[in-house]
Amino acid sequence: FHLAGIRLAPKEKMEIPVLFMPAEMKIYKAVVIIHVMRENGENWPYEVTAGSNTDLNRNVIVAENGETQGILWIYPINGTPEAPQQKSVVIRCQARQRLEQRVELLLIGVMPAATPVPDATALPGDTAQPGATALADAGNSATVGTEESSNTPEVTDGSSATLEFLYELQYQSDEIRSQLESLVGMQLVEKEWDKESRIVTLIFNVVFAPSKPLRNEATLVIQCAAGGLWKFPLVFIATEPEVDDVINIEAVGLNKESIVGFKLTSQTR
């Protein structure tokens, strides 16, 4: 869209509406360009020195006489479609036991990427959302393609495009992270891409070994390099453990004390 003729007083603020309505699960890129000039069209004196801001120097439009005709601000916009939130996956295990469970997740609407996707450019002054950096640096990635590899199963869908995914388990708070992080393990063990339906199936092996009863939630965030973000809520439930032992106390007589001793071992320091 194009907006023209907007008048701004000195130090006045203006909001620029940006609407993002993706039709497919792929990366969308756009640029918002703001061009400012005097209302009467005249130039104004502005000296661009070597010590001036580099971006400002590049975006200043200078006339032949050295005066400034206008200034450009360029804001790259990178849109990442996010799939609707999926139903929760419940993982239940008895406390002091170890559960190993395969979890199958469907990524609907995946678009193939025939060429490498360029790095996303952040807006000036923009910061990553909590967990975004961890997602990129977590090292948990999966590749779906047709090229034979010792680390990547072959996908027989007739496509030469390669799909790469990043995944990370995110927690709602640091407290939940401290409770679950050492109890939960996830590993991608199988992946398959159906070209016709554009559905990628990722199968994770989830290990849950709770030491005491609890109920906590986490979110498995999966991002495709070609574009798209999927979030799968996971609910981890640890039920009451088995009874350790039955303590029998035999009375030695009425109104007389009977004592039984037993040992308790702490699992932590």
PDB file of C-alpha atoms in Angstrom:
ATOM      1  CA  PHE A   1       0.000   0.000   0.000  1.00  0.00           C
ATOM      2  CA  HIS A   2       1.090   3.604  -0.412  1.00  0.00           C
ATOM      3  CA  LEU A   3       0.416   6.535   1.850  1.00  0.00           C
ATOM      4  CA  ALA A   4       1.235  10.032   0.691  1.00  0.00           C
ATOM      5  CA  GLY A   5       0.722  13.584   1.865  1.00  0.00           C
ATOM      6  CA  ILE A   6       0.854  12.888   5.599  1.00  0.00           C
ATOM      7  CA  ARG A   7       1.794  16.032   7.522  1.00  0.00           C
ATOM      8  CA  LEU A   8       3.836  15.727  10.680  1.00  0.00           C
ATOM      9  CA  ALA A   9       4.688  18.477  13.106  1.00  0.00           C
ATOM     10  CA  PRO A  10       8.147  18.538  14.694  1.00  0.00           C
ATOM     11  CA  LYS A  11       8.596  15.579  17.091  1.00  0.00           C
ATOM     12  CA  GLU A  12       5.115  14.313  16.248  1.00  0.00           C
ATOM     13  CA  LYS A  13       4.588  10.530  16.252  1.00  0.00           C
ATOM     14  CA  MET A  14       2.935   8.493  13.512  1.00  0.00           C
ATOM     15  CA  GLU A  15       1.794   4.883  13.654  1.00  0.00           C
ATOM     16  CA  ILE A  16       2.168   2.821  10.497  1.00  0.00           C
ATOM     17  CA  PRO A  17      -0.274  -0.114  10.264  1.00  0.00           C
ATOM     18  CA  VAL A  18       1.195  -3.378   8.984  1.00  0.00           C
ATOM     19  CA  LEU A  19      -1.238  -6.235   8.300  1.00  0.00           C
ATOM     20  CA  PHE A  20       0.039  -9.782   7.862  1.00  0.00           C
ATOM     21  CA  MET A  21      -2.376 -12.416   6.590  1.00  0.00           C
ATOM     22  CA  PRO A  22      -0.365 -15.362   5.204  1.00  0.00           C
ATOM     23  CA  ALA A  23      -1.970 -17.723   2.715  1.00  0.00           C
ATOM     24  CA  GLU A  24       0.731 -20.387   2.919  1.00  0.00           C
ATOM     25  CA  MET A  25       3.316 -21.647   5.398  1.00  0.00           C
ATOM     26  CA  LYS A  26       6.330 -19.909   3.893  1.00  0.00           C
ATOM     27  CA  ILE A  27       8.504 -16.892   4.602  1.00  0.00           C
ATOM     28  CA  TYR A  28       7.063 -13.580   3.486  1.00  0.00           C
ATOM     29  CA  LYS A  29       9.227 -10.483   3.043  1.00  0.00           C
ATOM     30  CA  ALA A  30       8.287  -6.866   2.507  1.00  0.00           C
ATOM     31  CA  VAL A  31       9.828  -3.457   3.025  1.00  0.00           C
ATOM     32  CA  VAL A  32       8.250  -0.372   4.590  1.00  0.00           C
ATOM     33  CA  ILE A  33       9.810   2.782   3.132  1.00  0.00           C
ATOM     34  CA  ILE A  34       9.224   6.164   4.737  1.00  0.00           C
ATOM     35  CA  HIS A  35      10.188   9.210   2.666  1.00  0.00           C
ATOM     36  CA  VAL A  36      10.157  12.555   4.403  1.00  0.00           C
ATOM     37  CA  MET A  37      10.464  15.936   2.679  1.00  0.00           C
ATOM     38  CA  ARG A  38       9.418  19.478   3.311  1.00  0.00           C
ATOM     39  CA  GLU A  39       5.794  20.311   2.667  1.00  0.00           C
ATOM     40  CA  ASN A  40       6.720  23.124   0.282  1.00  0.00           C
ATOM     41  CA  GLY A  41       9.134  20.882  -1.608  1.00  0.00           C
ATOM     42  CA  GLU A  42      12.153  23.031  -0.838  1.00  0.00           C
ATOM     43  CA  ASN A  43      15.501  21.632   0.168  1.00  0.00           C
ATOM     44  CA  TRP A  44      17.085  22.324   3.527  1.00  0.00           C
ATOM     45  CA  PRO A  45      20.708  22.617   4.575  1.00  0.00           C
ATOM     46  CA  TYR A  46      22.084  19.530   6.274  1.00  0.00           C
ATOM     47  CA  GLU A  47      25.751  18.689   6.464  1.00  0.00           C
ATOM     48  CA  VAL A  48      26.572  15.007   6.224  1.00  0.00           C
ATOM     49  CA  THR A  49      29.914  14.457   7.908  1.00  0.00           C
ATOM     50  CA  ALA A  50      32.158  11.424   8.121  1.00  0.00           C
ATOM     51  CA  GLY A  51      31.130  10.967  11.743  1.00  0.00           C
ATOM     52  CA  SER A  52      27.418  10.944  10.983  1.00  0.00           C
ATOM     53  CA  ASN A  53      25.353   7.800  11.316  1.00  0.00           C
ATOM     54  CA  THR A  54      26.202   5.416   8.464  1.00  0.00           C
ATOM     55  CA  ASP A  55      22.587   4.416   7.812  1.00  0.00           C
ATOM     56  CA  LEU A  56      21.539   8.044   7.830  1.00  0.00           C
ATOM     57  CA  ASN A  57      24.239   8.975   5.339  1.00  0.00           C
ATOM     58  CA  ARG A  58      23.114   6.213   3.003  1.00  0.00           C
ATOM     59  CA  ASN A  59      19.459   7.209   3.167  1.00  0.00           C
ATOM     60  CA  VAL A  60      19.800  10.996   2.826  1.00  0.00           C
ATOM     61  CA  ILE A  61      18.809  12.305  -0.607  1.00  0.00           C
ATOM     62  CA  VAL A  62      21.225  15.114  -1.455  1.00  0.00           C
ATOM     63  CA  ALA A  63      20.620  17.706  -4.190  1.00  0.00           C
ATOM     64  CA  GLU A  64      23.279  19.045  -6.554  1.00  0.00           C
ATOM     65  CA  ASN A  65      23.926  22.060  -4.343  1.00  0.00           C
ATOM     66  CA  GLY A  66      24.610  19.797  -1.361  1.00  0.00           C
ATOM     67  CA  GLU A  67      21.320  20.484   0.389  1.00  0.00           C
ATOM     68  CA  THR A  68      19.001  17.726   1.536  1.00  0.00           C
ATOM     69  CA  GLN A  69      15.959  16.883  -0.572  1.00  0.00           C
ATOM     70  CA  GLY A  70      14.613  14.166   1.700  1.00  0.00           C
ATOM     71  CA  ILE A  71      15.379  11.292   4.028  1.00  0.00           C
ATOM     72  CA  LEU A  72      14.450   7.632   3.615  1.00  0.00           C
ATOM     73  CA  TRP A  73      13.810   5.151   6.421  1.00  0.00           C
ATOM     74  CA  ILE A  74      13.729   1.545   5.245  1.00  0.00           C
ATOM     75  CA  TYR A  75      12.272  -1.158   7.521  1.00  0.00           C
ATOM     76  CA  PRO A  76      12.452  -4.776   6.301  1.00  0.00           C
ATOM     77  CA  ILE A  77       9.410  -6.817   7.357  1.00  0.00           C
ATOM     78  CA  ASN A  78       9.793 -10.588   7.724  1.00  0.00           C
ATOM     79  CA  GLY A  79       6.565 -12.539   8.211  1.00  0.00           C
ATOM     80  CA  THR A  80       6.558 -16.048   9.681  1.00  0.00           C
ATOM     81  CA  PRO A  81       3.183 -17.834   9.519  1.00  0.00           C
ATOM     82  CA  GLU A  82       2.188 -19.697  12.663  1.00  0.00           C
ATOM     83  CA  ALA A  83      -0.146 -22.674  12.531  1.00  0.00           C
ATOM     84  CA  PRO A  84      -3.178 -22.746  14.858  1.00  0.00           C
ATOM     85  CA  GLN A  85      -2.348 -24.184  18.259  1.00  0.00           C
ATOM     86  CA  GLN A  86      -2.708 -27.945  18.325  1.00  0.00           C
ATOM     87  CA  LYS A  87      -4.377 -30.154  20.925  1.00  0.00           C
ATOM     88  CA  SER A  88      -2.351 -30.983  24.001  1.00  0.00           C
ATOM     89  CA  VAL A  89      -0.343 -34.205  24.059  1.00  0.00           C
ATOM     90  CA  VAL A  90      -0.505 -35.821  27.500  1.00  0.00           C
ATOM     91  CA  ILE A  91       2.519 -37.776  28.707  1.00  0.00           C
ATOM     92  CA  ARG A  92       1.737 -39.664  31.911  1.00  0.00           C
ATOM     93  CA  CYS A  93       4.137 -41.641  34.063  1.00  0.00           C
ATOM     94  CA  GLN A  94       4.185 -42.933  37.622  1.00  0.00           C
ATOM     95  CA  ALA A  95       6.658 -41.180  39.874  1.00  0.00           C
ATOM     96  CA  ARG A  96      10.014 -42.986  40.267  1.00  0.00           C
ATOM     97  CA  GLN A  97       9.415 -44.823  37.016  1.00  0.00           C
ATOM     98  CA  ARG A  98      10.786 -44.193  33.518  1.00  0.00           C
ATOM     99  CA  LEU A  99       8.511 -43.772  30.496  1.00  0.00           C
ATOM    100  CA  GLU A 100       9.712 -43.907  26.889  1.00  0.00           C
ATOM    101  CA  GLN A 101       6.973 -42.880  24.471  1.00  0.00           C
ATOM    102  CA  ARG A 102       6.839 -42.146  20.741  1.00  0.00           C
ATOM    103  CA  VAL A 103       4.930 -38.973  19.893  1.00  0.00           C
ATOM    104  CA  GLU A 104       3.781 -38.398  16.303  1.00  0.00           C
ATOM    105  CA  LEU A 105       3.266 -34.767  15.230  1.00  0.00           C
ATOM    106  CA  LEU A 106       1.798 -33.584  11.917  1.00  0.00           C
ATOM    107  CA  LEU A 107       2.996 -30.359  10.287  1.00  0.00           C
ATOM    108  CA  ILE A 108       0.304 -29.304   7.835  1.00  0.00           C
ATOM    109  CA  GLY A 109       0.926 -27.002   4.863  1.00  0.00           C
ATOM    110  CA  VAL A 110       4.710 -27.293   4.658  1.00  0.00           C
ATOM    111  CA  MET A 111       6.137 -25.570   1.584  1.00  0.00           C
ATOM    112  CA  PRO A 112       9.229 -27.009  -0.150  1.00  0.00           C
ATOM    113  CA  ALA A 113      12.280 -24.772  -0.376  1.00  0.00           C
ATOM    114  CA  ALA A 114      14.208 -25.390  -3.596  1.00  0.00           C
ATOM    115  CA  THR A 115      16.775 -22.699  -2.766  1.00  0.00           C
ATOM    116  CA  PRO A 116      18.409 -21.774   0.536  1.00  0.00           C
ATOM    117  CA  VAL A 117      16.393 -19.307   2.549  1.00  0.00           C
ATOM    118  CA  PRO A 118      18.298 -16.059   3.276  1.00  0.00           C
ATOM    119  CA  ASP A 119      18.811 -14.965   6.841  1.00  0.00           C
ATOM    120  CA  ALA A 120      16.007 -12.923   8.326  1.00  0.00           C
ATOM    121  CA  THR A 121      16.757  -9.254   8.880  1.00  0.00           C
ATOM    122  CA  ALA A 122      15.621  -7.742  12.165  1.00  0.00           C
ATOM    123  CA  LEU A 123      13.953  -4.357  12.368  1.00  0.00           C
ATOM    124  CA  PRO A 124      16.053  -1.487  13.749  1.00  0.00           C
ATOM    125  CA  GLY A 125      15.945  -1.746  17.527  1.00  0.00           C
ATOM    126  CA  ASP A 126      14.015  -5.002  17.384  1.00  0.00           C
ATOM    127  CA  THR A 127      14.780  -7.753  19.868  1.00  0.00           C
ATOM    128  CA  ALA A 128      14.113 -11.458  19.700  1.00  0.00           C
ATOM    129  CA  GLN A 129      11.231 -12.879  21.681  1.00  0.00           C
ATOM    130  CA  PRO A 130      12.069 -15.107  24.665  1.00  0.00           C
ATOM    131  CA  GLY A 131      13.159 -18.476  23.392  1.00  0.00           C
ATOM    132  CA  ALA A 132      13.816 -17.361  19.820  1.00  0.00           C
ATOM    133  CA  THR A 133      17.585 -17.357  20.200  1.00  0.00           C
ATOM    134  CA  ALA A 134      17.487 -20.686  21.982  1.00  0.00           C
ATOM    135  CA  LEU A 135      15.507 -22.129  19.118  1.00  0.00           C
ATOM    136  CA  ALA A 136      18.131 -21.119  16.595  1.00  0.00           C
ATOM    137  CA  ASP A 137      21.075 -22.175  18.750  1.00  0.00           C
ATOM    138  CA  ALA A 138      19.614 -25.300  20.305  1.00  0.00           C
ATOM    139  CA  GLY A 139      21.232 -27.527  17.699  1.00  0.00           C
ATOM    140  CA  ASN A 140      18.090 -29.625  17.376  1.00  0.00           C
ATOM    141  CA  SER A 141      17.498 -29.861  13.644  1.00  0.00           C
ATOM    142  CA  ALA A 142      15.999 -32.340  11.246  1.00  0.00           C
ATOM    143  CA  THR A 143      16.300 -32.585   7.491  1.00  0.00           C
ATOM    144  CA  VAL A 144      13.637 -34.100   5.251  1.00  0.00           C
ATOM    145  CA  GLY A 145      14.736 -34.762   1.683  1.00  0.00           C
ATOM    146  CA  THR A 146      15.348 -37.307  -1.058  1.00  0.00           C
ATOM    147  CA  GLU A 147      19.131 -37.368  -1.071  1.00  0.00           C
ATOM    148  CA  GLU A 148      20.472 -40.517   0.548  1.00  0.00           C
ATOM    149  CA  SER A 149      22.442 -39.878   3.703  1.00  0.00           C
ATOM    150  CA  SER A 150      23.600 -41.922   6.659  1.00  0.00           C
ATOM    151  CA  ASN A 151      21.932 -39.442   9.018  1.00  0.00           C
ATOM    152  CA  THR A 152      18.815 -38.621   7.015  1.00  0.00           C
ATOM    153  CA  PRO A 153      16.220 -41.224   5.996  1.00  0.00           C
ATOM    154  CA  GLU A 154      15.123 -41.116   2.392  1.00  0.00           C
ATOM    155  CA  VAL A 155      11.704 -39.645   1.654  1.00  0.00           C
ATOM    156  CA  THR A 156      10.116 -41.249  -1.375  1.00  0.00           C
ATOM    157  CA  ASP A 157       7.907 -38.405  -2.562  1.00  0.00           C
ATOM    158  CA  GLY A 158       9.691 -37.613  -5.814  1.00  0.00           C
ATOM    159  CA  SER A 159      10.784 -34.147  -4.736  1.00  0.00           C
ATOM    160  CA  SER A 160      14.354 -32.852  -4.778  1.00  0.00           C
ATOM    161  CA  ALA A 161      13.671 -30.090  -2.277  1.00  0.00           C
ATOM    162  CA  THR A 162      15.130 -30.404   1.198  1.00  0.00           C
ATOM    163  CA  LEU A 163      13.209 -29.364   4.285  1.00  0.00           C
ATOM    164  CA  GLU A 164      15.053 -28.425   7.410  1.00  0.00           C
ATOM    165  CA  PHE A 165      13.452 -27.996  10.827  1.00  0.00           C
ATOM    166  CA  LEU A 166      14.487 -26.638  14.189  1.00  0.00           C
ATOM    167  CA  TYR A 167      12.741 -27.745  17.349  1.00  0.00           C
ATOM    168  CA  GLU A 168      12.882 -26.711  20.977  1.00  0.00           C
ATOM    169  CA  LEU A 169      10.991 -27.454  24.175  1.00  0.00           C
ATOM    170  CA  GLN A 170       9.914 -24.175  25.771  1.00  0.00           C
ATOM    171  CA  TYR A 171       8.620 -23.674  29.292  1.00  0.00           C
ATOM    172  CA  GLN A 172       6.165 -21.122  30.684  1.00  0.00           C
ATOM    173  CA  SER A 173       8.471 -20.043  33.500  1.00  0.00           C
ATOM    174  CA  ASP A 174      11.940 -20.637  34.916  1.00  0.00           C
ATOM    175  CA  GLU A 175      10.365 -22.514  37.811  1.00  0.00           C
ATOM    176  CA  ILE A 176       8.717 -25.031  35.469  1.00  0.00           C
ATOM    177  CA  ARG A 177      11.972 -25.275  33.510  1.00  0.00           C
ATOM    178  CA  SER A 178      13.899 -26.162  36.672  1.00  0.00           C
ATOM    179  CA  GLN A 179      11.331 -28.864  37.505  1.00  0.00           C
ATOM    180  CA  LEU A 180      11.079 -30.477  34.064  1.00  0.00           C
ATOM    181  CA  GLU A 181      14.368 -29.901  32.266  1.00  0.00           C
ATOM    182  CA  SER A 182      16.243 -32.703  34.020  1.00  0.00           C
ATOM    183  CA  LEU A 183      13.254 -35.074  33.855  1.00  0.00           C
ATOM    184  CA  VAL A 184      12.370 -34.830  30.150  1.00  0.00           C
ATOM    185  CA  GLY A 185      14.338 -35.792  27.062  1.00  0.00           C
ATOM    186  CA  MET A 186      13.254 -35.539  23.399  1.00  0.00           C
ATOM    187  CA  GLN A 187      14.853 -36.873  20.245  1.00  0.00           C
ATOM    188  CA  LEU A 188      13.628 -36.870  16.667  1.00  0.00           C
ATOM    189  CA  VAL A 189      13.748 -40.445  15.413  1.00  0.00           C
ATOM    190  CA  GLU A 190      11.736 -40.429  12.203  1.00  0.00           C
ATOM    191  CA  LYS A 191      10.420 -37.969   9.613  1.00  0.00           C
ATOM    192  CA  GLU A 192       8.360 -38.310   6.480  1.00  0.00           C
ATOM    193  CA  TRP A 193       7.039 -35.841   3.922  1.00  0.00           C
ATOM    194  CA  ASP A 194       3.884 -36.479   1.914  1.00  0.00           C
ATOM    195  CA  LYS A 195       4.225 -34.259  -1.170  1.00  0.00           C
ATOM    196  CA  GLU A 196       0.582 -34.394  -2.260  1.00  0.00           C
ATOM    197  CA  SER A 197      -0.957 -33.454   1.074  1.00  0.00           C
ATOM    198  CA  ARG A 198       2.059 -31.276   2.063  1.00  0.00           C
ATOM    199  CA  ILE A 199       2.077 -32.895   5.492  1.00  0.00           C
ATOM    200  CA  VAL A 200       5.335 -33.616   7.267  1.00  0.00           C
ATOM    201  CA  THR A 201       5.203 -36.245   9.981  1.00  0.00           C
ATOM    202  CA  LEU A 202       7.781 -35.952  12.739  1.00  0.00           C
ATOM    203  CA  ILE A 203       8.067 -38.759  15.280  1.00  0.00           C
ATOM    204  CA  PHE A 204       9.795 -37.937  18.554  1.00  0.00           C
ATOM    205  CA  ASN A 205      11.016 -40.300  21.218  1.00  0.00           C
ATOM    206  CA  VAL A 206      10.087 -38.755  24.570  1.00  0.00           C
ATOM    207  CA  VAL A 207      11.672 -39.917  27.819  1.00  0.00           C
ATOM    208  CA  PHE A 208       9.983 -38.901  31.084  1.00  0.00           C
ATOM    209  CA  ALA A 209      11.484 -39.964  34.405  1.00  0.00           C
ATOM    210  CA  PRO A 210       9.780 -38.056  37.249  1.00  0.00           C
ATOM    211  CA  SER A 211      11.019 -38.428  40.812  1.00  0.00           C
ATOM    212  CA  LYS A 212       7.830 -37.175  42.495  1.00  0.00           C
ATOM    213  CA  PRO A 213       4.194 -36.431  41.598  1.00  0.00           C
ATOM    214  CA  LEU A 214       3.747 -33.329  39.430  1.00  0.00           C
ATOM    215  CA  ARG A 215       1.722 -31.796  36.621  1.00  0.00           C
ATOM    216  CA  ASN A 216       3.461 -29.281  34.383  1.00  0.00           C
ATOM    217  CA  GLU A 217       3.130 -28.020  30.841  1.00  0.00           C
ATOM    218  CA  ALA A 218       5.627 -27.230  28.107  1.00  0.00           C
ATOM    219  CA  THR A 219       5.428 -26.294  24.433  1.00  0.00           C
ATOM    220  CA  LEU A 220       7.298 -28.016  21.629  1.00  0.00           C
ATOM    221  CA  VAL A 221       8.057 -25.307  19.062  1.00  0.00           C
ATOM    222  CA  ILE A 222       8.979 -26.469  15.548  1.00  0.00           C
ATOM    223  CA  GLN A 223      10.191 -24.054  12.892  1.00  0.00           C
ATOM    224  CA  CYS A 224      10.719 -24.788   9.213  1.00  0.00           C
ATOM    225  CA  ALA A 225      13.592 -23.098   7.405  1.00  0.00           C
ATOM    226  CA  ALA A 226      11.307 -22.558   4.413  1.00  0.00           C
ATOM    227  CA  GLY A 227       8.842 -20.723   6.655  1.00  0.00           C
ATOM    228  CA  GLY A 228       6.218 -21.681   9.195  1.00  0.00           C
ATOM    229  CA  LEU A 229       5.963 -22.188  12.921  1.00  0.00           C
ATOM    230  CA  TRP A 230       4.093 -24.954  14.717  1.00  0.00           C
ATOM    231  CA  LYS A 231       3.461 -25.168  18.467  1.00  0.00           C
ATOM    232  CA  PHE A 232       2.429 -28.366  20.230  1.00  0.00           C
ATOM    233  CA  PRO A 233       1.430 -28.157  23.920  1.00  0.00           C
ATOM    234  CA  LEU A 234       2.738 -31.036  26.026  1.00  0.00           C
ATOM    235  CA  VAL A 235       1.340 -31.936  29.451  1.00  0.00           C
ATOM    236  CA  PHE A 236       3.614 -33.957  31.719  1.00  0.00           C
ATOM    237  CA  ILE A 237       1.823 -35.767  34.540  1.00  0.00           C
ATOM    238  CA  ALA A 238       3.569 -37.820  37.215  1.00  0.00           C
ATOM    239  CA  THR A 239       1.184 -39.846  39.347  1.00  0.00           C
ATOM    240  CA  GLU A 240       1.717 -41.128  42.875  1.00  0.00           C
ATOM    241  CA  PRO A 241       4.534 -43.693  43.172  1.00  0.00           C
ATOM    242  CA  GLU A 242       4.203 -47.259  44.340  1.00  0.00           C
ATOM    243  CA  VAL A 243       4.146 -47.829  48.086  1.00  0.00           C
ATOM    244  CA  ASP A 244       7.692 -48.497  49.309  1.00  0.00           C
ATOM    245  CA  ASP A 245       6.790 -50.855  52.086  1.00  0.00           C
ATOM    246  CA  VAL A 246       4.185 -51.692  54.714  1.00  0.00           C
ATOM    247  CA  ILE A 247       5.214 -51.010  58.334  1.00  0.00           C
ATOM    248  CA  ASN A 248       3.656 -53.335  60.880  1.00  0.00           C
ATOM    249  CA  ILE A 249       3.782 -52.366  64.553  1.00  0.00           C
ATOM    250  CA  GLU A 250       2.912 -54.997  67.101  1.00  0.00           C
ATOM    251  CA  ALA A 251       1.653 -53.803  70.445  1.00  0.00           C
ATOM    252  CA  VAL A 252       3.434 -55.110  73.513  1.00  0.00           C
ATOM    253  CA  GLY A 253       0.420 -54.350  75.718  1.00  0.00           C
ATOM    254  CA  LEU A 254      -2.261 -51.816  76.433  1.00  0.00           C
ATOM    255  CA  ASN A 255      -1.055 -48.275  77.074  1.00  0.00           C
ATOM    256  CA  LYS A 256       2.527 -49.275  76.225  1.00  0.00           C
ATOM    257  CA  GLU A 257       4.638 -47.832  73.386  1.00  0.00           C
ATOM    258  CA  SER A 258       5.913 -49.941  70.524  1.00  0.00           C
ATOM    259  CA  ILE A 259       8.714 -48.577  68.320  1.00  0.00           C
ATOM    260  CA  VAL A 260       9.697 -49.586  64.774  1.00  0.00           C
ATOM    261  CA  GLY A 261      12.675 -48.027  62.956  1.00  0.00           C
ATOM    262  CA  PHE A 262      13.145 -47.649  59.201  1.00  0.00           C
ATOM    263  CA  LYS A 263      15.569 -45.815  56.927  1.00  0.00           C
ATOM    264  CA  LEU A 264      14.819 -43.043  54.428  1.00  0.00           C
ATOM    265  CA  THR A 265      17.276 -42.249  51.642  1.00  0.00           C
ATOM    266  CA  SER A 266      17.257 -38.781  50.052  1.00  0.00           C
ATOM    267  CA  GLN A 267      17.739 -38.642  46.282  1.00  0.00           C
ATOM    268  CA  THR A 268      19.217 -35.163  46.488  1.00  0.00           C
ATOM    269  CA  ARG A 269      21.742 -33.419  48.706  1.00  0.00           C
TER     270      ARG A 269
END
